[in-house]
Coordinates of C-alpha atoms in Angstrom, one line a residue:
Chain A
M12 CA 247.2 62.8 135.5
N13 CA 249.6 60.0 134.8
P14 CA 250.5 59.4 131.1
L15 CA 251.6 55.8 131.8
M16 CA 248.2 54.9 133.2
M17 CA 246.4 56.7 130.4
L18 CA 248.4 54.9 127.7
A19 CA 247.9 51.6 129.6
T20 CA 244.1 52.2 129.3
T21 CA 244.4 53.1 125.6
R22 CA 246.3 49.9 125.0
R23 CA 243.8 47.9 127.1
V24 CA 240.7 49.3 125.2
L25 CA 242.3 48.6 121.8
G26 CA 243.4 45.2 123.1
E27 CA 239.8 44.4 123.9
L28 CA 238.7 45.5 120.4
R29 CA 241.6 43.6 118.7
H30 CA 240.1 40.2 119.4
D31 CA 236.8 41.3 118.0
H32 CA 237.5 41.1 114.3
R33 CA 233.9 41.5 113.3
S34 CA 233.6 44.9 115.1
I35 CA 236.9 46.1 113.6
A36 CA 235.7 45.2 110.1
M37 CA 232.4 46.9 110.6
I38 CA 234.0 50.1 112.0
L39 CA 236.4 50.3 109.0
V40 CA 234.2 49.1 106.1
V41 CA 230.6 50.1 106.9
P42 CA 231.1 53.9 106.4
A43 CA 232.7 53.3 103.1
L44 CA 229.8 51.1 102.0
L45 CA 227.2 53.7 103.1
L46 CA 229.1 56.3 101.3
T47 CA 228.9 54.2 98.2
A48 CA 225.1 53.9 98.6
V49 CA 224.9 57.7 98.9
Y50 CA 226.9 58.1 95.7
F51 CA 224.6 55.9 93.7
L52 CA 221.5 57.5 95.3
F53 CA 222.4 60.7 93.5
E54 CA 224.1 59.1 90.5
N55 CA 221.4 60.2 88.0
E56 CA 220.6 63.7 89.2
T57 CA 220.6 66.3 86.5
L58 CA 222.3 69.5 87.5
P59 CA 222.5 72.9 85.9
P60 CA 226.1 73.7 84.9
G61 CA 228.2 75.1 87.8
V62 CA 226.1 73.6 90.6
P63 CA 228.1 71.1 92.7
R64 CA 226.8 67.5 92.9
T65 CA 224.7 66.6 95.9
F66 CA 227.2 63.9 96.7
D67 CA 229.9 66.5 97.2
R68 CA 227.8 68.2 99.9
V69 CA 226.1 65.2 101.6
G70 CA 229.0 62.7 101.2
L71 CA 231.3 65.2 102.8
M72 CA 229.1 65.7 105.8
M73 CA 228.6 62.0 106.2
L74 CA 232.4 61.6 106.4
A75 CA 232.1 63.5 109.6
I76 CA 228.9 62.1 110.9
F77 CA 229.9 58.3 110.7
P78 CA 232.7 58.5 113.3
F79 CA 230.4 60.4 115.6
V80 CA 227.6 57.8 115.5
V81 CA 229.8 54.8 115.5
M82 CA 232.1 56.0 118.3
F83 CA 229.1 57.1 120.4
L84 CA 227.6 53.6 120.2
V85 CA 230.9 51.7 120.7
T86 CA 231.9 53.8 123.7
S87 CA 228.6 53.9 125.5
I88 CA 228.4 50.0 125.4
T89 CA 232.0 49.5 126.3
M90 CA 231.8 51.9 129.2
L91 CA 228.5 50.5 130.4
R92 CA 230.1 47.0 130.4
E93 CA 232.9 48.5 132.5
R94 CA 230.4 49.9 134.9
T95 CA 228.3 46.8 135.2
S96 CA 231.0 44.2 135.3
G97 CA 232.7 45.6 138.3
T98 CA 235.9 46.5 136.5
L99 CA 235.2 50.2 136.9
E100 CA 234.7 49.9 140.7
R101 CA 237.9 47.9 140.8
L102 CA 239.8 50.5 138.8
M103 CA 238.5 53.1 141.3
T104 CA 240.2 51.3 144.1
T105 CA 243.6 51.6 142.3
P106 CA 245.7 54.8 142.0
I107 CA 244.4 55.5 138.5
H108 CA 243.1 59.1 138.0
K109 CA 239.6 59.5 136.5
A110 CA 241.2 61.6 133.7
D111 CA 243.6 58.8 132.9
L112 CA 240.7 56.5 132.3
L113 CA 238.6 59.0 130.3
F114 CA 241.4 60.3 128.1
G115 CA 242.7 56.7 127.7
Y116 CA 239.3 55.8 126.3
A117 CA 239.2 59.0 124.1
L118 CA 242.6 58.3 122.7
A119 CA 241.9 54.7 121.9
F120 CA 238.7 55.4 120.1
S121 CA 240.1 58.4 118.3
I122 CA 242.8 56.1 116.8
M123 CA 240.0 53.9 115.6
A124 CA 238.1 56.9 114.3
A125 CA 241.1 58.2 112.5
L126 CA 241.6 54.8 110.7
Q127 CA 237.9 54.8 109.9
S128 CA 237.8 58.2 108.4
L129 CA 241.0 57.6 106.5
V130 CA 239.3 54.6 104.8
A131 CA 236.1 56.5 104.2
T132 CA 237.8 59.7 103.0
A133 CA 240.1 57.7 100.7
V134 CA 237.1 56.0 99.1
A135 CA 235.3 59.4 98.8
Y136 CA 238.2 61.0 97.0
L137 CA 239.7 58.2 95.0
V138 CA 236.7 56.2 94.0
F139 CA 234.0 58.8 93.8
D140 CA 236.1 61.9 93.0
L141 CA 234.8 64.0 95.9
D142 CA 235.1 67.5 94.6
I143 CA 235.7 70.2 97.2
Q144 CA 238.2 73.1 97.5
G145 CA 240.0 72.2 100.7
P146 CA 242.5 69.4 101.3
P147 CA 241.4 66.0 102.7
G148 CA 243.6 66.3 105.8
Y149 CA 241.2 68.9 107.3
V150 CA 238.3 66.6 106.6
V151 CA 240.0 63.8 108.5
M152 CA 240.8 66.2 111.3
I153 CA 237.1 67.3 111.7
A154 CA 236.1 63.6 111.5
V155 CA 238.4 62.7 114.4
I156 CA 237.1 65.7 116.5
N157 CA 233.6 64.4 115.8
A158 CA 234.6 60.9 116.9
V159 CA 236.0 62.2 120.2
L160 CA 232.7 64.1 120.6
G161 CA 231.0 60.7 120.2
V162 CA 233.3 59.1 122.7
A163 CA 232.7 61.9 125.2
L164 CA 228.9 61.8 124.9
G165 CA 229.0 58.0 125.0
L166 CA 231.0 58.0 128.2
L167 CA 228.5 60.5 129.7
C168 CA 225.4 58.7 128.6
S169 CA 226.6 55.3 129.8
A170 CA 226.1 56.7 133.3
F171 CA 222.4 57.0 132.7
A172 CA 221.8 53.5 131.4
R173 CA 221.6 50.4 133.4
T174 CA 221.5 47.9 130.6
E175 CA 222.9 47.8 127.1
F176 CA 219.4 47.9 125.8
Q177 CA 218.9 51.3 127.5
A178 CA 222.3 52.5 126.3
V179 CA 221.3 51.9 122.7
Q180 CA 218.1 53.9 123.3
F181 CA 220.2 57.0 123.9
M182 CA 221.1 57.1 120.2
P183 CA 217.7 58.6 119.1
V184 CA 217.9 61.0 122.0
V185 CA 221.4 62.3 121.7
V186 CA 222.5 61.5 118.2
V187 CA 219.5 61.7 115.9
P188 CA 218.5 65.3 116.7
Q189 CA 222.0 66.5 116.0
I190 CA 222.0 64.8 112.6
L191 CA 218.5 66.3 111.8
L192 CA 219.4 69.8 112.8
C193 CA 223.1 70.1 111.7
G194 CA 222.3 71.3 108.3
L195 CA 222.5 68.0 106.4
F196 CA 218.8 67.9 105.4
V197 CA 217.8 71.5 105.5
A198 CA 220.2 74.5 105.4
R199 CA 220.2 76.0 108.9
D200 CA 219.2 79.5 107.8
R201 CA 216.0 78.1 106.3
M202 CA 214.9 76.5 109.6
N203 CA 212.2 78.1 111.8
D204 CA 213.6 80.2 114.6
V205 CA 213.2 77.6 117.3
L206 CA 214.9 74.8 115.4
E207 CA 217.6 77.2 114.3
A208 CA 218.2 78.3 117.9
I209 CA 218.5 74.6 119.0
S210 CA 220.7 73.9 116.0
N211 CA 223.0 76.8 117.0
V212 CA 224.0 75.1 120.2
L213 CA 224.3 71.5 119.1
P214 CA 227.9 70.3 118.8
L215 CA 227.5 68.6 115.5
T216 CA 226.4 71.9 113.9
F217 CA 229.9 73.3 114.4
S218 CA 231.5 70.5 112.6
V219 CA 229.2 70.8 109.6
D220 CA 230.0 74.5 109.5
A221 CA 233.7 73.6 109.6
L222 CA 233.2 71.2 106.7
Q223 CA 231.5 73.8 104.7
E224 CA 234.4 76.1 105.3
I225 CA 236.8 73.3 104.0
A226 CA 234.5 72.7 101.0
A227 CA 234.5 76.4 100.0
N228 CA 238.1 77.4 100.5
T229 CA 241.4 75.9 99.4
E230 CA 243.2 77.2 102.6
A231 CA 242.2 76.9 106.2
T232 CA 240.0 79.9 107.2
P233 CA 239.7 81.5 110.6
A234 CA 236.1 80.3 110.7
L235 CA 237.3 76.7 110.3
W236 CA 239.6 77.1 113.3
E237 CA 236.9 78.8 115.3
N238 CA 234.5 76.0 114.7
A239 CA 237.1 73.3 115.4
G240 CA 238.1 75.2 118.6
I241 CA 234.5 75.4 119.8
M242 CA 234.1 71.6 119.1
A243 CA 237.2 70.9 121.1
A244 CA 236.0 73.0 124.0
I245 CA 232.6 71.2 123.9
V246 CA 234.4 67.8 123.9
L247 CA 236.5 68.8 127.0
G248 CA 233.3 70.1 128.8
V249 CA 231.5 66.8 128.1
L250 CA 234.5 64.8 129.3
V251 CA 234.5 66.8 132.5
L252 CA 230.8 66.1 133.0
A253 CA 231.5 62.4 132.3
S254 CA 234.3 62.4 134.9
L255 CA 231.7 63.6 137.5
T256 CA 229.7 60.4 136.8
L257 CA 232.7 58.2 137.8
R258 CA 232.4 57.9 141.5
R259 CA 234.9 56.3 143.8
Q260 CA 232.1 55.7 146.4
T261 CA 228.6 54.4 145.7
A262 CA 225.7 53.7 148.0
Chain B
M3 CA 261.8 41.8 148.3
T4 CA 262.3 45.1 150.0
H5 CA 258.6 45.3 150.3
I6 CA 258.5 42.1 152.3
A7 CA 261.5 43.1 154.3
K8 CA 259.7 46.3 155.2
H9 CA 256.7 44.4 156.4
K10 CA 258.9 42.2 158.5
A11 CA 260.5 45.2 160.0
E12 CA 257.2 46.7 160.9
F13 CA 256.0 43.5 162.2
G14 CA 259.1 43.2 164.4
T15 CA 258.5 46.5 166.0
Q16 CA 255.0 45.8 167.2
A17 CA 256.2 44.7 170.7
E18 CA 257.8 48.1 171.3
I19 CA 254.7 50.0 170.1
G20 CA 252.5 48.2 172.6
T21 CA 248.8 48.6 172.9
Q22 CA 246.5 50.1 170.4
D23 CA 244.7 52.8 172.3
A24 CA 247.3 55.5 171.9
E25 CA 248.4 56.4 168.4
P26 CA 247.3 54.5 165.3
S27 CA 249.2 51.3 166.1
L28 CA 250.9 49.3 163.4
T29 CA 249.5 46.1 164.8
V30 CA 246.0 47.0 163.9
A31 CA 245.4 47.1 160.1
I32 CA 241.7 47.8 160.2
E33 CA 239.6 49.5 162.9
V34 CA 235.8 49.7 162.5
V35 CA 233.9 51.8 165.0
G36 CA 230.1 52.0 165.2
L37 CA 229.7 51.4 161.5
H38 CA 226.1 51.8 160.1
I39 CA 225.3 51.5 156.4
T40 CA 221.8 52.0 155.1
R41 CA 220.9 51.5 151.4
G42 CA 217.6 53.1 150.6
R43 CA 215.5 52.2 153.6
T44 CA 217.3 48.9 154.3
A45 CA 219.8 48.8 157.1
I46 CA 222.7 46.7 155.8
L47 CA 225.1 47.1 158.6
R48 CA 223.8 48.0 162.1
G49 CA 226.6 49.1 164.3
I50 CA 229.8 47.1 163.6
D51 CA 232.8 47.4 165.9
C52 CA 235.8 45.2 165.1
T53 CA 239.5 45.2 164.5
V54 CA 241.7 43.3 162.1
N55 CA 245.3 42.6 163.0
Q56 CA 248.2 43.2 160.8
G57 CA 250.0 40.3 159.2
K58 CA 247.2 37.8 160.0
I59 CA 244.4 36.1 158.1
T60 CA 241.0 37.2 159.4
G61 CA 237.9 35.4 158.2
L62 CA 234.6 37.1 157.6
L63 CA 231.8 34.6 158.0
G64 CA 228.1 34.8 157.9
P65 CA 225.0 33.7 156.0
S66 CA 224.4 35.3 152.6
G67 CA 222.8 38.7 153.0
S68 CA 224.5 39.3 156.4
G69 CA 226.5 42.3 155.1
K70 CA 229.9 40.7 154.4
T71 CA 230.4 42.3 151.0
T72 CA 229.2 45.7 152.2
L73 CA 231.6 45.6 155.1
M74 CA 234.4 44.7 152.8
R75 CA 233.5 47.5 150.4
A76 CA 233.4 50.0 153.3
I77 CA 237.0 48.9 154.2
V78 CA 238.2 49.3 150.6
G79 CA 236.5 52.7 150.5
V80 CA 234.0 52.3 147.7
Q81 CA 231.0 52.1 150.0
R82 CA 229.3 55.3 151.2
I83 CA 229.1 55.1 154.9
T84 CA 226.0 56.3 156.8
R85 CA 227.5 56.6 160.2
G86 CA 230.6 55.4 162.1
S87 CA 234.2 55.2 161.0
V88 CA 236.5 52.8 159.3
K89 CA 240.3 53.3 159.6
V90 CA 242.6 51.3 157.4
L91 CA 246.4 51.3 158.1
G92 CA 245.9 54.3 160.3
R93 CA 244.0 56.4 157.7
P94 CA 240.3 56.8 156.9
A95 CA 239.1 54.2 154.5
G96 CA 239.2 55.4 150.9
S97 CA 242.1 57.8 151.4
P98 CA 244.0 58.3 148.1
S99 CA 247.2 57.0 149.6
L100 CA 245.5 53.7 150.5
R101 CA 244.9 52.9 146.9
H102 CA 248.5 52.0 146.6
E103 CA 248.4 49.6 149.5
V104 CA 245.0 47.9 149.5
G105 CA 244.0 45.1 147.1
Y106 CA 240.4 44.1 146.6
V107 CA 239.1 41.1 144.8
T108 CA 235.3 41.2 144.3
Q109 CA 233.1 38.2 144.5
D110 CA 232.3 38.2 140.8
P111 CA 235.6 38.3 139.0
S112 CA 236.1 41.8 137.7
V113 CA 238.5 41.4 134.8
Y114 CA 238.2 42.0 131.1
P115 CA 237.0 38.8 129.4
D116 CA 238.2 39.9 125.9
L117 CA 241.8 40.2 127.1
S118 CA 244.4 37.5 127.7
V119 CA 245.3 36.6 131.3
E120 CA 248.6 38.4 130.8
S121 CA 247.0 41.6 129.4
N122 CA 244.6 41.7 132.3
V123 CA 247.3 41.4 134.9
R124 CA 249.5 43.9 133.0
Y125 CA 246.8 46.5 132.9
F126 CA 246.1 46.4 136.6
G127 CA 249.8 46.2 137.2
A128 CA 250.3 49.4 135.2
M129 CA 248.5 51.3 138.0
Y130 CA 251.3 50.3 140.4
G131 CA 254.3 50.4 138.1
A132 CA 254.6 46.6 138.1
T133 CA 257.5 45.1 136.1
A134 CA 257.3 42.2 133.7
A135 CA 258.7 40.0 136.4
D136 CA 255.8 41.1 138.8
I137 CA 253.3 40.1 136.2
T138 CA 254.8 36.7 135.6
E139 CA 255.0 36.1 139.3
A140 CA 251.4 37.1 139.9
I141 CA 250.2 34.7 137.2
A142 CA 252.3 31.9 138.6
A143 CA 251.0 32.6 142.1
V144 CA 247.5 31.6 140.9
G145 CA 248.8 28.7 138.8
L146 CA 247.8 30.1 135.4
E147 CA 251.3 30.1 133.8
Q148 CA 250.2 27.8 130.9
F149 CA 247.1 30.0 130.2
A150 CA 248.9 33.3 130.3
R151 CA 248.2 34.1 126.6
Q152 CA 244.7 32.7 126.5
K153 CA 241.7 35.0 126.5
A154 CA 240.1 35.2 129.9
A155 CA 236.7 34.4 128.5
D156 CA 237.9 31.0 127.2
L157 CA 238.9 29.9 130.7
S158 CA 236.9 27.8 133.1
G159 CA 235.0 29.5 135.9
G160 CA 237.6 28.7 138.5
Q161 CA 240.5 29.8 136.3
F162 CA 238.6 33.0 135.5
S163 CA 238.2 33.9 139.1
R164 CA 241.9 33.3 139.6
V165 CA 242.7 35.9 136.9
S166 CA 240.9 38.4 139.2
L167 CA 243.0 37.3 142.1
A168 CA 246.2 37.7 140.1
C169 CA 245.2 41.2 139.1
A170 CA 245.2 42.1 142.9
L171 CA 248.4 40.2 143.7
V172 CA 250.4 42.1 141.1
S173 CA 250.3 45.2 143.2
R174 CA 251.8 43.4 146.2
P175 CA 249.2 45.0 148.6
R176 CA 249.9 45.4 152.3
L177 CA 246.2 44.7 152.9
L178 CA 244.3 42.2 150.7
I179 CA 240.5 42.0 150.9
L180 CA 239.1 38.9 149.3
D181 CA 235.4 38.3 148.8
E182 CA 234.8 34.6 148.6
P183 CA 238.0 33.8 146.7
T184 CA 237.7 30.0 146.8
V185 CA 234.2 29.7 145.4
G186 CA 234.1 27.2 142.5
L187 CA 237.6 26.0 143.0
D188 CA 238.5 22.3 143.4
P189 CA 239.8 21.1 146.8
V190 CA 243.4 20.9 145.6
L191 CA 243.5 24.4 144.3
R192 CA 241.7 25.6 147.4
A193 CA 244.3 24.1 149.6
E194 CA 247.1 25.6 147.4
L195 CA 245.5 29.1 147.7
W196 CA 245.2 28.9 151.5
D197 CA 248.9 27.9 151.6
R198 CA 249.6 30.9 149.5
F199 CA 247.5 33.2 151.8
A200 CA 249.4 31.8 154.8
G201 CA 252.7 32.5 153.2
M202 CA 251.6 36.1 152.4
A203 CA 250.5 36.6 156.0
D204 CA 253.9 35.3 157.2
A205 CA 255.6 37.9 155.0
G206 CA 253.5 40.6 156.7
T207 CA 250.5 41.0 154.4
T208 CA 247.1 41.4 156.2
L209 CA 244.3 39.4 154.7
L210 CA 240.6 39.7 155.2
I211 CA 238.8 36.8 153.5
S212 CA 235.1 36.2 153.4
S213 CA 233.8 32.7 153.0
H214 CA 230.7 30.7 153.6
V215 CA 232.7 27.4 153.6
M216 CA 233.2 26.9 157.3
E217 CA 235.9 24.3 157.1
E218 CA 238.0 27.2 155.6
A219 CA 237.6 29.1 158.9
G220 CA 240.3 26.9 160.4
H221 CA 242.9 28.6 158.3
C222 CA 242.2 32.0 159.9
S223 CA 243.7 33.3 163.0
S224 CA 240.6 35.4 163.8
L225 CA 237.0 35.2 162.8
L226 CA 234.4 37.9 162.4
L227 CA 230.9 36.3 162.6
L228 CA 228.3 38.5 160.9
R229 CA 224.6 38.1 161.0
E230 CA 221.9 40.4 159.8
G231 CA 224.2 43.4 159.7
R232 CA 225.5 42.8 163.3
L233 CA 228.8 41.4 164.5
M234 CA 227.8 38.3 166.5
A235 CA 231.3 37.6 167.7
Q236 CA 235.0 38.2 167.0
L237 CA 236.9 35.1 168.1
S238 CA 239.5 32.5 167.1
P239 CA 238.5 29.2 165.4
A240 CA 239.3 27.4 168.7
E241 CA 237.0 29.7 170.6
L242 CA 234.3 29.1 168.0
S243 CA 234.6 25.3 168.6
R244 CA 234.2 25.9 172.3
R245 CA 231.2 28.2 172.1
G246 CA 229.6 26.1 169.4
R247 CA 230.4 22.9 171.3
S248 CA 231.7 21.1 168.3
D249 CA 235.1 20.5 166.6
D250 CA 233.3 20.7 163.3
L251 CA 233.4 24.5 162.7
E252 CA 230.3 24.3 160.5
R253 CA 228.3 22.7 163.3
A254 CA 229.8 25.1 165.8
F255 CA 228.8 28.1 163.6
L256 CA 225.2 26.8 163.2
H257 CA 225.0 26.3 167.0
V258 CA 226.1 29.9 167.7
I259 CA 223.6 31.2 165.1
R260 CA 220.7 29.2 166.5
E261 CA 221.6 30.4 170.0
A262 CA 221.5 34.0 168.8
E263 CA 218.2 33.4 167.0
S264 CA 216.5 31.8 170.0
G265 CA 217.9 34.6 172.1
E266 CA 216.2 37.1 169.9
R267 CA 212.9 35.2 169.9
E268 CA 212.9 35.2 173.7
A269 CA 213.7 38.9 173.8
E270 CA 210.8 39.5 171.4
S271 CA 208.3 37.4 173.3
G272 CA 209.5 39.1 176.5
E273 CA 208.7 42.5 174.9
R274 CA 205.3 41.3 173.9
E275 CA 204.5 40.2 177.4
V276 CA 205.4 43.6 178.9
R277 CA 203.1 45.4 176.5
P278 CA 199.4 45.5 177.4

């Protein structure tokens, strides 16, 4: 690996995005708007005393899910364009290492994801008084790990799509099941055995578990670090798989 | 500069090195032996043998679909080879060390449309440790100085394809493979580019350039004529004129192709007569 080539790639990916003001605005603003919608959805709920608001549970999870979904889409389209426009093949004729390219991408989009989750987390805390035990810094950390997971899965899935139309179709396949089974809609211990078993191995599940740790404790717990560590390992594994789809030679 | 001086030095020693049969000689930049490439069930290249000399411009000519791009991709090392061998600068095509020395410009410009000309050249330059001066020079070489800060997508088609060329020039390759680099360029620019290529060849760079504009063949010192995946001939433009019985290279080329086609037809009808 060569850090200069990796940073050049990060700079290039961000440069491509920089001219696209509309995309930047959507990445930064849309999660905050959706969070607002969630807040008002549960605005009038009546709760017995001592029970936390639904917004504190659902809003918190959404903070981590947005970057995952958005970065998956942005990355799979960008990488698909790179594959179809010939720039990937051209890069493969230069001394760049595959890892420089993949980590360059991952770094660029995690910077975007960090900005996104800073905006969304700030809105959740400052505007809607998100009420959890743990500090917001850990929430942002989990959001960024989730974003990198989205980047890694996007890089991998772009190999199996020939057109942007197909690439978008990977969202219901890869992203939606994880959202359904991560514990957002139904607590995982109340799922049937099959669904719970699937849910146990889906990456997003670990980040929801991590967020619940943050919500319940004022300090970082070993379980938080364990979940974050598993997520990081999954991200690395997916990136390795993605690197196998980058071929220097094609038929 | 040291780069060019190095090429000149290598070029100067070719007389002492002598013929190419012994060790990988410095005078031969590309050596293709018995190259077969099959994609799916289609045979794209069917037994190509040819050599490309160092420090010269070699033209790769042939009708569309004759396998020009596939041959170039095999030389760059991005094409999976079915059979045969391709040696580039004495090493098997696709060797990691060659990535520092071989530049490739694809037929469709492969650059980032959302980036400025300068950012594109800077990114590809970063793979070779190019300096700011190298970047400015590469942009000037393709005549895009006044567009350096413009987004590539906003340029005209001809300017856009020159961005792609600049991205290859910035690495100062020893071997430059260009797939139809002059398509869509006006005659003035085309002449300028060919002057540029000649200058690079004089400085020791080897160039392999595909084209379907026959008048451009005159700029090459050697021509590879490809047809239906086979090498019809490797000859100089003068020899092409002689064989095609015309000073107009386009007519000469057509003549050679028709000769080959009628030869095949005769062979086929001969076969048919033999069979019961």
